[in-house]
Structure formats: structure tokens, C-alpha cells
Amino acid sequence: GQNIDQPTEMTATEGAIVQINCTYQTSGFNGLFWYQQHAGEAPTFLSYNVLDGLEEKGRFSSFLSRSKGYSYLLLKELQMKDSASYLCAALTGGGNKLTFGTGTQLKVEL
Amino acid sequence: DTGVSQDPRHKITKRGQNVTFRCDPISEHNRLYWYRQTLGQGPEFLTYFQNEAQLEKSRLLSDRFSAERPKGSFSTLEIQRTEQGDSAMYLCASSPGDQPQHFGDGTRLSIL
């Protein structure tokens, strides 16, 4: 079956750096996505890794190790507006659907 | 780019009634997806269209659920004989081929 694991909650301080880890066990893996979701809103695409390594996009970076079934999302210079749920999702089944983790609720404090 | 649009935003209905939701994808996106999300969980895949063809359906999609995309543009998701367990947020997403999926704001369904 498909299994995506990520921590349920994390707390960090404004201006700091936080790393959200995700491990996955899936069949037909074709890539790893990270989405941000504020309460009551749609998931918003943040980052996508197909190959091993680091992808950087402004304050957000994502890393993938396919051999270890591991990814992380790195958020730098945290802002209060970064308080949200961060969803790790594997692209599976021939590349046509996303299998999501339960999400990591990040709280940014002063 | 007006984004993925879903209608209605909220639906409250009595158990046993039928409901239908609509999704308008981003215009140039040939792929359309339906997901369901309950509180504290990530979205769960329901079904997927490429143009007008429904190519994959989850085992979560019982025979009370049906989805269509008749002209390869907008899509509808119908739930017949609704049950308490159908209460959830129903999310639609679209993508141009294998590119990242863009989500709509969802339809929140509440079953009384």
C-alpha cells in the first residue's frame, strides 16, 4: 500500500529556520510534492522533486532522497503568515494521482 | 488565469438526499482530479480525468459516487443517497499534463 509519514505538529520562532520531514513508502513513485494549506483554504503548490537533491525557491527549499524514501521542506526567515499545514504528497500510480500525508501543522510564534 | 473554481462553496443537506458539485478547471489544463479531505487529514484521491476520459477511480469511490467531464472542460461530482460519512471537503484540482496540480477552494459538504 501507500504510506506517507510526517510529524503532526511543529512550533518555531519568527525569523528562524524550520525543517519538516516526510518519509514515504509507495509503489510507482514519480515525484514528491509539498503543498501549503491555510485553514479553510485550498492547498497551494510550493515545491516538487523528481530527482535526488535540493530544489530552492526563495525562502522555501525541498530535498529528496529516493533511495531512502525521504524528503524535507526547509522554510527560512519564518514569518507569522507561514503558520499553516504543510502537506507532503507522492505522485504515484503512473504519475496521475497524489497520495498525501496527514499534514504538519506549523505554528510560528513571536 | 482565474484559477480552479468550485461551486457551491458550502452544501448542507439531509441524509439520503442527492448532491452535485461542479468544478471549472484552469482553461488550458487537460487533467482534472477530485479529492476528499476530512478534518486533520490530507486530501484523499477519488478520481481523475484526462480530457473527457475518466482514467482512474479510487476504491473510496463507491457506486453512490459518479463523476463526469462531458466536454473535457468542467466536471461534476454527484453523490447519491448521502450518508453521514460523506461529510467532508471535496477538492478539485487541475494540471496541464504531468505538471503540478492546482487546487480549487473546495466544496464543504455537511450531512444532517
Coordinates of N, CA and C in Angstrom, one line a residue:
Chain A
G1 N 0.8 -1.2 0.0 CA 0.0 0.0 0.0 C 0.9 1.2 0.0
Q2 N 0.2 2.4 0.1 CA 0.9 3.7 0.1 C 0.9 4.2 1.5
N3 N 2.1 4.7 1.9 CA 2.2 5.2 3.3 C 3.1 6.5 3.3
I4 N 2.6 7.6 3.8 CA 3.3 8.8 3.9 C 3.3 9.3 5.3
D5 N 4.5 9.5 5.9 CA 4.5 9.9 7.3 C 5.2 11.3 7.5
Q6 N 4.6 12.1 8.3 CA 5.2 13.4 8.6 C 4.7 13.8 10.0
P7 N 5.5 14.6 10.7 CA 5.0 15.0 12.1 C 3.7 15.7 12.0
T8 N 2.9 15.6 13.1 CA 1.6 16.2 13.2 C 1.7 17.7 13.4
E9 N 2.6 18.1 14.3 CA 2.7 19.5 14.7 C 4.1 19.9 14.9
M10 N 4.4 21.2 14.6 CA 5.7 21.7 14.9 C 5.5 23.2 15.3
T11 N 6.4 23.7 16.1 CA 6.4 25.1 16.5 C 7.7 25.7 16.3
A12 N 7.8 26.9 15.8 CA 9.1 27.6 15.5 C 8.9 29.1 15.8
T13 N 10.0 29.8 15.8 CA 10.0 31.2 16.1 C 10.2 32.0 14.9
E14 N 9.5 33.2 14.8 CA 9.6 34.1 13.7 C 11.1 34.4 13.4
G15 N 11.4 34.4 12.1 CA 12.8 34.7 11.8 C 13.7 33.5 11.7
A16 N 13.3 32.4 12.3 CA 14.1 31.1 12.4 C 14.0 30.3 11.1
I17 N 14.6 29.1 11.2 CA 14.5 28.1 10.1 C 13.9 26.9 10.6
V18 N 13.0 26.3 9.9 CA 12.4 25.0 10.3 C 12.5 24.0 9.2
Q19 N 12.6 22.7 9.6 CA 12.7 21.6 8.6 C 11.6 20.7 8.9
I20 N 10.7 20.4 7.9 CA 9.6 19.5 8.1 C 10.0 18.2 7.3
N21 N 10.1 17.1 8.0 CA 10.5 15.8 7.3 C 9.3 15.0 6.9
C22 N 9.5 14.2 5.9 CA 8.5 13.3 5.3 C 9.1 12.0 4.8
T23 N 8.6 10.9 5.3 CA 9.1 9.6 4.7 C 7.9 9.0 4.0
Y24 N 8.2 8.2 3.0 CA 7.2 7.6 2.2 C 7.6 6.2 1.8
Q25 N 6.5 5.4 1.6 CA 6.6 4.0 1.1 C 5.5 3.9 0.1
T26 N 5.8 4.0 -1.2 CA 4.8 3.9 -2.2 C 5.2 3.1 -3.4
S27 N 4.3 2.6 -4.2 CA 4.6 1.9 -5.4 C 4.4 2.9 -6.6
G28 N 5.2 2.7 -7.6 CA 5.0 3.6 -8.8 C 5.3 5.1 -8.5
F29 N 6.4 5.3 -7.7 CA 6.7 6.7 -7.3 C 7.3 7.4 -8.5
N30 N 6.7 8.7 -8.6 CA 7.1 9.5 -9.8 C 7.5 11.0 -9.3
G31 N 7.6 11.2 -8.0 CA 8.0 12.5 -7.6 C 7.3 12.9 -6.3
L32 N 7.8 13.9 -5.6 CA 7.4 14.3 -4.3 C 7.0 15.8 -4.3
F33 N 5.8 16.1 -3.9 CA 5.3 17.5 -3.8 C 5.1 18.0 -2.4
W34 N 5.3 19.3 -2.2 CA 4.9 19.9 -1.0 C 3.9 21.0 -1.3
Y35 N 2.8 21.0 -0.4 CA 1.8 22.0 -0.5 C 1.6 22.7 0.8
Q36 N 1.2 23.9 0.8 CA 0.8 24.7 2.0 C -0.7 24.8 2.0
Q37 N -1.3 24.7 3.2 CA -2.7 24.8 3.3 C -3.1 25.6 4.5
H38 N -3.7 26.8 4.4 CA -4.2 27.5 5.5 C -5.6 27.0 5.8
A39 N -6.0 27.1 7.0 CA -7.3 26.6 7.4 C -8.5 27.1 6.5
G40 N -9.3 26.2 6.0 CA -10.4 26.6 5.2 C -10.1 27.0 3.8
E41 N -8.8 26.8 3.4 CA -8.4 27.3 2.1 C -7.9 26.1 1.2
A42 N -7.7 26.3 0.0 CA -7.1 25.3 -0.9 C -5.7 25.0 -0.6
P43 N -5.2 23.8 -0.9 CA -3.7 23.6 -0.8 C -3.1 24.4 -2.0
T44 N -1.9 25.0 -1.6 CA -1.2 25.8 -2.6 C 0.2 25.1 -2.9
F45 N 0.5 24.9 -4.1 CA 1.7 24.3 -4.5 C 2.9 25.1 -4.1
L46 N 3.9 24.4 -3.4 CA 5.1 25.0 -3.0 C 6.4 24.5 -3.8
S47 N 6.5 23.2 -3.9 CA 7.8 22.7 -4.4 C 7.6 21.2 -4.9
Y48 N 8.5 20.8 -5.8 CA 8.3 19.5 -6.5 C 9.7 18.9 -6.7
N49 N 10.0 17.7 -6.3 CA 11.2 17.0 -6.6 C 11.0 15.7 -7.3
V50 N 11.7 15.5 -8.4 CA 11.7 14.2 -9.1 C 13.0 13.5 -8.9
L51 N 14.1 14.2 -9.0 CA 15.4 13.6 -8.8 C 15.9 13.9 -7.4
D52 N 16.9 13.1 -7.0 CA 17.5 13.4 -5.7 C 18.2 14.7 -5.7
G53 N 18.1 15.4 -4.5 CA 18.8 16.6 -4.4 C 17.9 17.7 -3.8
L54 N 18.4 18.9 -3.9 CA 17.8 20.1 -3.3 C 17.2 21.0 -4.4
E55 N 15.9 21.4 -4.2 CA 15.3 22.4 -5.0 C 15.1 23.7 -4.2
E56 N 15.5 24.8 -4.7 CA 15.4 26.0 -3.9 C 14.5 27.0 -4.6
K57 N 13.5 27.6 -3.8 CA 12.6 28.6 -4.4 C 12.4 29.6 -3.3
G58 N 13.2 30.7 -3.4 CA 13.1 31.8 -2.4 C 13.3 31.3 -1.0
R59 N 12.4 31.5 -0.1 CA 12.5 31.1 1.3 C 12.3 29.6 1.5
F60 N 11.8 28.9 0.5 CA 11.4 27.5 0.6 C 12.4 26.7 -0.2
S61 N 12.8 25.5 0.4 CA 13.7 24.6 -0.3 C 13.1 23.2 0.0
S62 N 13.2 22.3 -0.9 CA 12.8 20.9 -0.7 C 13.9 20.0 -1.2
F63 N 14.1 18.9 -0.4 CA 15.1 17.9 -0.7 C 14.5 16.5 -0.8
L64 N 15.0 15.7 -1.7 CA 14.5 14.3 -1.9 C 15.7 13.4 -2.0
S65 N 15.5 12.2 -1.3 CA 16.4 11.0 -1.4 C 15.5 9.9 -1.8
R66 N 15.5 9.5 -3.0 CA 14.6 8.4 -3.5 C 15.0 7.0 -2.9
S67 N 16.3 6.8 -2.7 CA 16.8 5.6 -2.1 C 16.4 5.4 -0.7
K68 N 16.2 6.5 0.0 CA 15.8 6.4 1.4 C 14.3 6.7 1.6
G69 N 13.6 7.0 0.6 CA 12.2 7.3 0.7 C 12.0 8.5 1.7
Y70 N 12.7 9.6 1.5 CA 12.8 10.7 2.4 C 12.8 12.0 1.7
S71 N 12.1 12.9 2.3 CA 12.1 14.3 1.8 C 12.0 15.3 2.9
Y72 N 12.4 16.5 2.8 CA 12.1 17.5 3.7 C 11.9 18.8 3.0
L73 N 11.1 19.7 3.7 CA 10.8 21.0 3.3 C 11.5 22.0 4.3
L74 N 12.3 22.9 3.8 CA 13.0 23.8 4.7 C 12.4 25.2 4.5
L75 N 12.0 25.8 5.5 CA 11.5 27.2 5.5 C 12.4 28.1 6.2
K76 N 12.9 29.1 5.5 CA 13.9 30.1 6.1 C 13.2 31.4 6.4
E77 N 13.8 32.2 7.4 CA 13.3 33.5 7.7 C 11.7 33.5 7.9
L78 N 11.4 32.6 8.9 CA 10.0 32.4 9.1 C 9.2 33.6 9.4
Q79 N 8.0 33.7 8.9 CA 7.1 34.8 9.1 C 5.8 34.3 9.7
M80 N 5.1 35.1 10.4 CA 3.8 34.7 11.0 C 2.9 34.1 10.0
K81 N 2.8 34.6 8.8 CA 1.9 34.1 7.8 C 2.3 32.7 7.3
D82 N 3.4 32.2 7.7 CA 3.8 30.8 7.4 C 3.1 29.8 8.3
S83 N 2.4 30.2 9.3 CA 1.6 29.3 10.1 C 0.5 28.7 9.3
A84 N 0.6 27.4 9.1 CA -0.3 26.7 8.2 C 0.0 25.2 8.3
S85 N -0.8 24.4 7.6 CA -0.5 23.0 7.4 C 0.4 22.7 6.2
Y86 N 1.4 21.9 6.3 CA 2.3 21.6 5.2 C 2.1 20.1 4.8
L87 N 1.7 19.9 3.6 CA 1.3 18.6 3.1 C 2.4 18.0 2.2
C88 N 2.8 16.8 2.6 CA 3.8 16.1 1.7 C 2.9 15.1 0.9
A89 N 3.2 15.0 -0.4 CA 2.4 14.2 -1.3 C 3.3 13.5 -2.3
A90 N 3.1 12.2 -2.5 CA 3.9 11.4 -3.5 C 3.0 11.3 -4.8
L91 N 3.6 11.5 -5.9 CA 3.0 11.3 -7.2 C 3.1 9.8 -7.5
T92 N 2.0 9.1 -7.6 CA 2.0 7.6 -7.7 C 1.1 7.2 -8.8
G93 N 1.1 5.9 -9.0 CA 0.1 5.3 -9.9 C 0.2 5.7 -11.3
G94 N 1.4 5.7 -11.9 CA 1.6 6.1 -13.2 C 1.7 7.6 -13.4
G95 N 1.9 8.3 -12.3 CA 2.1 9.7 -12.4 C 0.8 10.5 -12.4
N96 N -0.3 9.9 -12.1 CA -1.6 10.5 -12.3 C -2.3 11.0 -11.0
K97 N -1.9 10.6 -9.8 CA -2.6 11.0 -8.6 C -1.6 11.3 -7.5
L98 N -2.0 12.1 -6.6 CA -1.2 12.4 -5.4 C -1.7 11.7 -4.2
T99 N -0.7 11.0 -3.5 CA -1.1 10.4 -2.2 C -0.5 11.3 -1.1
F100 N -1.4 11.8 -0.3 CA -0.9 12.8 0.7 C -0.7 12.2 2.1
G101 N 0.2 12.9 2.8 CA 0.3 12.6 4.2 C -0.8 13.4 5.0
T102 N -0.8 13.3 6.3 CA -1.8 13.9 7.1 C -1.6 15.4 7.2
G103 N -0.4 15.8 6.9 CA 0.0 17.3 7.0 C 0.7 17.6 8.4
T104 N 1.6 18.5 8.3 CA 2.2 19.0 9.5 C 1.7 20.4 9.8
Q105 N 1.1 20.6 11.0 CA 0.6 21.9 11.4 C 1.7 22.7 12.0
L106 N 2.2 23.7 11.3 CA 3.3 24.6 11.8 C 2.7 25.8 12.4
K107 N 3.2 26.1 13.6 CA 2.8 27.3 14.3 C 4.1 28.2 14.5
V108 N 4.0 29.4 14.0 CA 5.1 30.3 14.1 C 4.8 31.3 15.2
E109 N 5.7 31.4 16.1 CA 5.5 32.3 17.3 C 6.5 33.4 17.3
L110 N 6.1 34.5 18.0 CA 7.0 35.7 18.2 C 8.2 35.3 19.1
Chain B
D1 N -5.5 34.0 -15.8 CA -5.6 32.8 -15.1 C -6.5 33.0 -13.9
T2 N -7.8 32.4 -14.0 CA -8.7 32.7 -12.9 C -8.6 31.6 -11.9
G3 N -7.8 30.6 -12.0 CA -7.7 29.5 -11.0 C -8.8 28.5 -11.2
V4 N -8.8 27.5 -10.3 CA -9.8 26.4 -10.3 C -11.0 26.9 -9.5
S5 N -12.2 26.8 -10.1 CA -13.4 27.3 -9.4 C -14.3 26.2 -9.1
Q6 N -14.8 26.2 -7.8 CA -15.7 25.1 -7.4 C -17.0 25.8 -6.9
D7 N -18.1 25.1 -7.2 CA -19.4 25.6 -6.8 C -20.3 24.4 -6.4
P8 N -21.1 24.5 -5.2 CA -21.0 25.6 -4.3 C -19.9 25.6 -3.3
R9 N -19.6 26.6 -2.5 CA -18.6 26.5 -1.5 C -19.0 25.7 -0.3
H10 N -20.3 25.8 0.0 CA -20.8 25.0 1.1 C -22.1 24.4 0.7
K11 N -22.4 23.2 1.2 CA -23.6 22.5 0.9 C -24.1 21.7 2.2
I12 N -25.3 22.0 2.6 CA -25.8 21.3 3.8 C -27.1 20.6 3.3
T13 N -27.1 19.3 3.6 CA -28.2 18.5 3.1 C -28.6 17.4 4.1
K14 N -29.8 16.9 4.0 CA -30.2 15.8 4.9 C -29.7 14.5 4.3
R15 N -29.5 13.6 5.2 CA -29.1 12.2 4.9 C -30.1 11.6 3.9
G16 N -29.5 11.0 2.9 CA -30.4 10.3 1.9 C -30.7 11.1 0.7
Q17 N -30.3 12.4 0.7 CA -30.5 13.3 -0.5 C -29.3 13.1 -1.4
N18 N -29.6 13.5 -2.7 CA -28.5 13.6 -3.7 C -27.9 15.0 -3.8
V19 N -26.6 15.0 -4.0 CA -26.0 16.3 -4.2 C -25.1 16.3 -5.4
T20 N -24.9 17.4 -6.0 CA -24.0 17.5 -7.2 C -23.1 18.8 -7.0
F21 N -21.8 18.6 -7.2 CA -20.8 19.7 -7.2 C -20.2 19.9 -8.6
R22 N -19.8 21.1 -8.8 CA -19.2 21.5 -10.1 C -17.8 22.0 -9.9
C23 N -17.0 21.7 -10.9 CA -15.6 22.2 -10.9 C -15.3 22.7 -12.3
D24 N -14.8 23.9 -12.3 CA -14.3 24.5 -13.5 C -12.7 24.6 -13.4
P25 N -12.0 23.9 -14.2 CA -10.5 23.9 -14.1 C -10.0 25.1 -14.8
I26 N -8.7 25.3 -14.6 CA -7.9 26.3 -15.4 C -8.0 25.9 -16.8
S27 N -8.3 26.9 -17.7 CA -8.8 26.6 -19.0 C -7.9 25.7 -19.9
E28 N -6.6 25.8 -19.8 CA -5.7 25.1 -20.7 C -5.3 23.7 -20.0
H29 N -5.8 23.4 -18.9 CA -5.5 22.2 -18.2 C -6.3 21.0 -18.7
N30 N -5.6 19.9 -19.2 CA -6.3 18.8 -19.7 C -6.6 17.8 -18.7
R31 N -6.0 17.8 -17.5 CA -6.2 16.8 -16.4 C -7.0 17.5 -15.3
L32 N -8.0 16.7 -14.8 CA -8.8 17.2 -13.7 C -8.9 16.0 -12.7
Y33 N -8.8 16.4 -11.4 CA -8.8 15.4 -10.3 C -9.8 15.8 -9.2
W34 N -10.4 14.8 -8.6 CA -11.3 15.1 -7.4 C -10.6 14.4 -6.2
Y35 N -10.6 15.1 -5.1 CA -10.1 14.6 -3.8 C -11.1 14.9 -2.7
R36 N -11.0 14.1 -1.6 CA -11.9 14.4 -0.5 C -10.9 14.6 0.7
Q37 N -11.3 15.6 1.6 CA -10.5 15.9 2.7 C -11.3 16.0 4.0
T38 N -11.0 15.3 5.0 CA -11.7 15.4 6.3 C -10.7 16.1 7.3
L39 N -11.3 16.6 8.3 CA -10.5 17.5 9.3 C -9.3 16.7 9.8
G40 N -8.2 17.4 9.7 CA -6.9 16.8 10.3 C -6.3 15.8 9.4
Q41 N -6.8 15.6 8.2 CA -6.2 14.7 7.3 C -5.8 15.4 6.0
G42 N -4.9 14.7 5.2 CA -4.6 15.2 3.9 C -5.7 14.8 2.9
P43 N -5.7 15.4 1.8 CA -6.7 15.0 0.7 C -6.5 13.6 0.3
E44 N -7.6 12.9 0.0 CA -7.6 11.5 -0.5 C -8.1 11.5 -1.9
F45 N -7.3 10.9 -2.8 CA -7.7 10.8 -4.2 C -9.0 10.1 -4.4
L46 N -9.9 10.6 -5.3 CA -11.1 10.0 -5.6 C -11.1 9.5 -7.1
T47 N -10.8 10.4 -8.0 CA -10.9 10.1 -9.4 C -10.1 11.1 -10.3
Y48 N -9.9 10.8 -11.5 CA -9.0 11.6 -12.4 C -9.5 11.5 -13.8
F49 N -9.5 12.6 -14.5 CA -9.9 12.7 -15.9 C -8.7 13.2 -16.7
Q50 N -8.5 12.7 -17.9 CA -7.7 13.3 -18.9 C -8.6 13.7 -20.1
N51 N -8.8 15.0 -20.3 CA -9.8 15.5 -21.2 C -11.2 14.9 -20.7
E52 N -12.0 14.2 -21.6 CA -13.3 13.8 -21.1 C -13.2 12.4 -20.6
A53 N -12.1 11.7 -20.7 CA -12.0 10.3 -20.3 C -11.6 10.2 -18.8
Q54 N -12.5 9.4 -18.1 CA -12.2 9.1 -16.7 C -11.2 7.9 -16.6
L55 N -10.0 8.1 -16.2 CA -8.9 7.1 -16.4 C -8.7 6.3 -15.1
E56 N -9.0 6.9 -14.0 CA -8.7 6.2 -12.7 C -9.8 6.5 -11.7
K57 N -10.2 5.5 -10.9 CA -11.1 5.7 -9.8 C -10.6 5.0 -8.6
S58 N -10.7 5.7 -7.4 CA -10.2 5.1 -6.2 C -11.3 4.1 -5.7
R59 N -10.8 3.2 -4.8 CA -11.8 2.2 -4.2 C -12.6 3.0 -3.2
L60 N -12.2 4.2 -2.8 CA -13.0 5.1 -2.0 C -14.3 5.5 -2.7
L61 N -14.3 5.5 -4.0 CA -15.4 6.0 -4.8 C -16.5 4.8 -4.9
S62 N -17.4 4.8 -4.0 CA -18.4 3.7 -4.0 C -19.4 4.0 -5.2
D63 N -20.3 3.0 -5.4 CA -21.2 3.2 -6.5 C -22.2 4.3 -6.3
R64 N -22.2 4.9 -5.1 CA -23.1 6.1 -4.9 C -22.5 7.4 -5.5
F65 N -21.2 7.3 -5.8 CA -20.5 8.4 -6.3 C -20.3 8.3 -7.9
S66 N -20.5 9.4 -8.6 CA -20.3 9.4 -10.0 C -19.7 10.7 -10.4
A67 N -18.7 10.7 -11.3 CA -18.1 11.9 -11.8 C -18.1 11.9 -13.3
E68 N -18.3 13.1 -13.9 CA -18.3 13.3 -15.3 C -17.5 14.5 -15.7
R69 N -17.1 14.4 -16.9 CA -16.4 15.6 -17.6 C -16.8 15.5 -19.1
P70 N -18.0 15.8 -19.4 CA -18.6 15.5 -20.7 C -17.9 16.2 -21.9
K71 N -17.4 17.4 -21.7 CA -16.8 18.0 -22.9 C -15.3 18.3 -22.6
G72 N -14.8 17.7 -21.6 CA -13.4 17.9 -21.3 C -13.0 19.2 -20.7
S73 N -14.1 19.9 -20.3 CA -13.8 21.2 -19.6 C -14.2 21.1 -18.1
F74 N -15.5 21.5 -17.8 CA -15.9 21.4 -16.4 C -16.2 20.0 -16.0
S75 N -16.3 19.7 -14.7 CA -16.6 18.4 -14.2 C -17.7 18.5 -13.2
T76 N -18.5 17.4 -13.0 CA -19.4 17.3 -11.9 C -19.1 16.1 -11.1
L77 N -19.4 16.2 -9.8 CA -19.3 15.0 -8.9 C -20.6 14.9 -8.2
E78 N -21.3 13.8 -8.4 CA -22.6 13.6 -7.8 C -22.5 12.5 -6.7
I79 N -23.1 12.7 -5.6 CA -23.2 11.7 -4.5 C -24.7 11.4 -4.3
Q80 N -25.1 10.2 -4.5 CA -26.5 9.8 -4.3 C -26.7 9.2 -2.9
R81 N -27.9 9.4 -2.4 CA -28.3 8.8 -1.1 C -27.2 9.1 -0.1
T82 N -26.9 10.3 0.2 CA -25.8 10.7 1.1 C -25.9 10.1 2.4
E83 N -24.8 9.9 3.0 CA -24.6 9.3 4.3 C -23.8 10.2 5.2
Q84 N -23.9 10.0 6.5 CA -23.1 10.9 7.5 C -21.6 10.9 7.1
G85 N -21.1 9.8 6.8 CA -19.7 9.6 6.5 C -19.2 10.4 5.2
D86 N -20.2 10.9 4.5 CA -19.8 11.7 3.3 C -19.5 13.1 3.6
S87 N -19.7 13.5 4.8 CA -19.4 14.9 5.3 C -17.9 15.1 5.1
A88 N -17.5 16.1 4.4 CA -16.0 16.3 4.1 C -15.9 17.5 3.2
M89 N -14.7 17.9 2.9 CA -14.4 18.9 1.9 C -14.0 18.2 0.6
Y90 N -14.7 18.5 -0.4 CA -14.4 17.9 -1.7 C -13.6 18.9 -2.6
L91 N -12.4 18.5 -2.9 CA -11.5 19.4 -3.6 C -11.3 18.9 -5.0
C92 N -11.3 19.9 -5.9 CA -11.0 19.7 -7.3 C -9.6 20.3 -7.6
A93 N -8.9 19.6 -8.5 CA -7.6 20.1 -8.9 C -7.4 19.9 -10.4
S94 N -6.6 20.7 -11.1 CA -6.3 20.5 -12.5 C -4.8 20.7 -12.8
S95 N -4.4 20.2 -13.9 CA -3.0 20.3 -14.3 C -2.9 20.2 -15.8
P96 N -1.8 20.8 -16.3 CA -1.5 20.6 -17.8 C -0.6 19.4 -17.9
G97 N -1.1 18.2 -18.1 CA -0.2 17.0 -18.2 C 0.4 16.7 -16.8
D98 N 1.7 16.4 -16.8 CA 2.3 16.0 -15.6 C 2.8 17.1 -14.7
Q99 N 2.4 18.3 -15.0 CA 2.8 19.5 -14.2 C 2.1 19.5 -12.8
P100 N 2.5 20.3 -11.9 CA 1.9 20.4 -10.5 C 0.4 20.7 -10.6
Q101 N -0.4 20.0 -9.7 CA -1.8 20.2 -9.7 C -2.2 21.5 -8.9
H102 N -3.1 22.2 -9.4 CA -3.6 23.4 -8.8 C -5.0 23.2 -8.3
F103 N -5.2 23.5 -7.0 CA -6.5 23.1 -6.3 C -7.5 24.3 -6.3
G104 N -8.7 24.0 -6.3 CA -9.8 24.9 -6.0 C -10.0 25.0 -4.5
D105 N -10.9 25.9 -4.1 CA -11.1 26.2 -2.7 C -12.0 25.1 -2.0
G106 N -12.6 24.2 -2.9 CA -13.3 23.1 -2.3 C -14.8 23.4 -2.1
T107 N -15.6 22.3 -2.0 CA -17.0 22.4 -1.6 C -17.1 21.6 -0.2
R108 N -17.5 22.3 0.8 CA -17.7 21.7 2.1 C -19.1 21.1 2.2
L109 N -19.2 19.8 2.4 CA -20.5 19.1 2.5 C -20.7 18.7 3.9
S110 N -21.9 19.1 4.4 CA -22.3 18.7 5.7 C -23.6 18.0 5.6
I111 N -23.7 16.8 6.2 CA -24.9 15.9 6.1 C -25.5 16.0 7.5
L112 N -26.8 16.4 7.5 CA -27.5 16.5 8.8 C -28.1 15.1 9.2

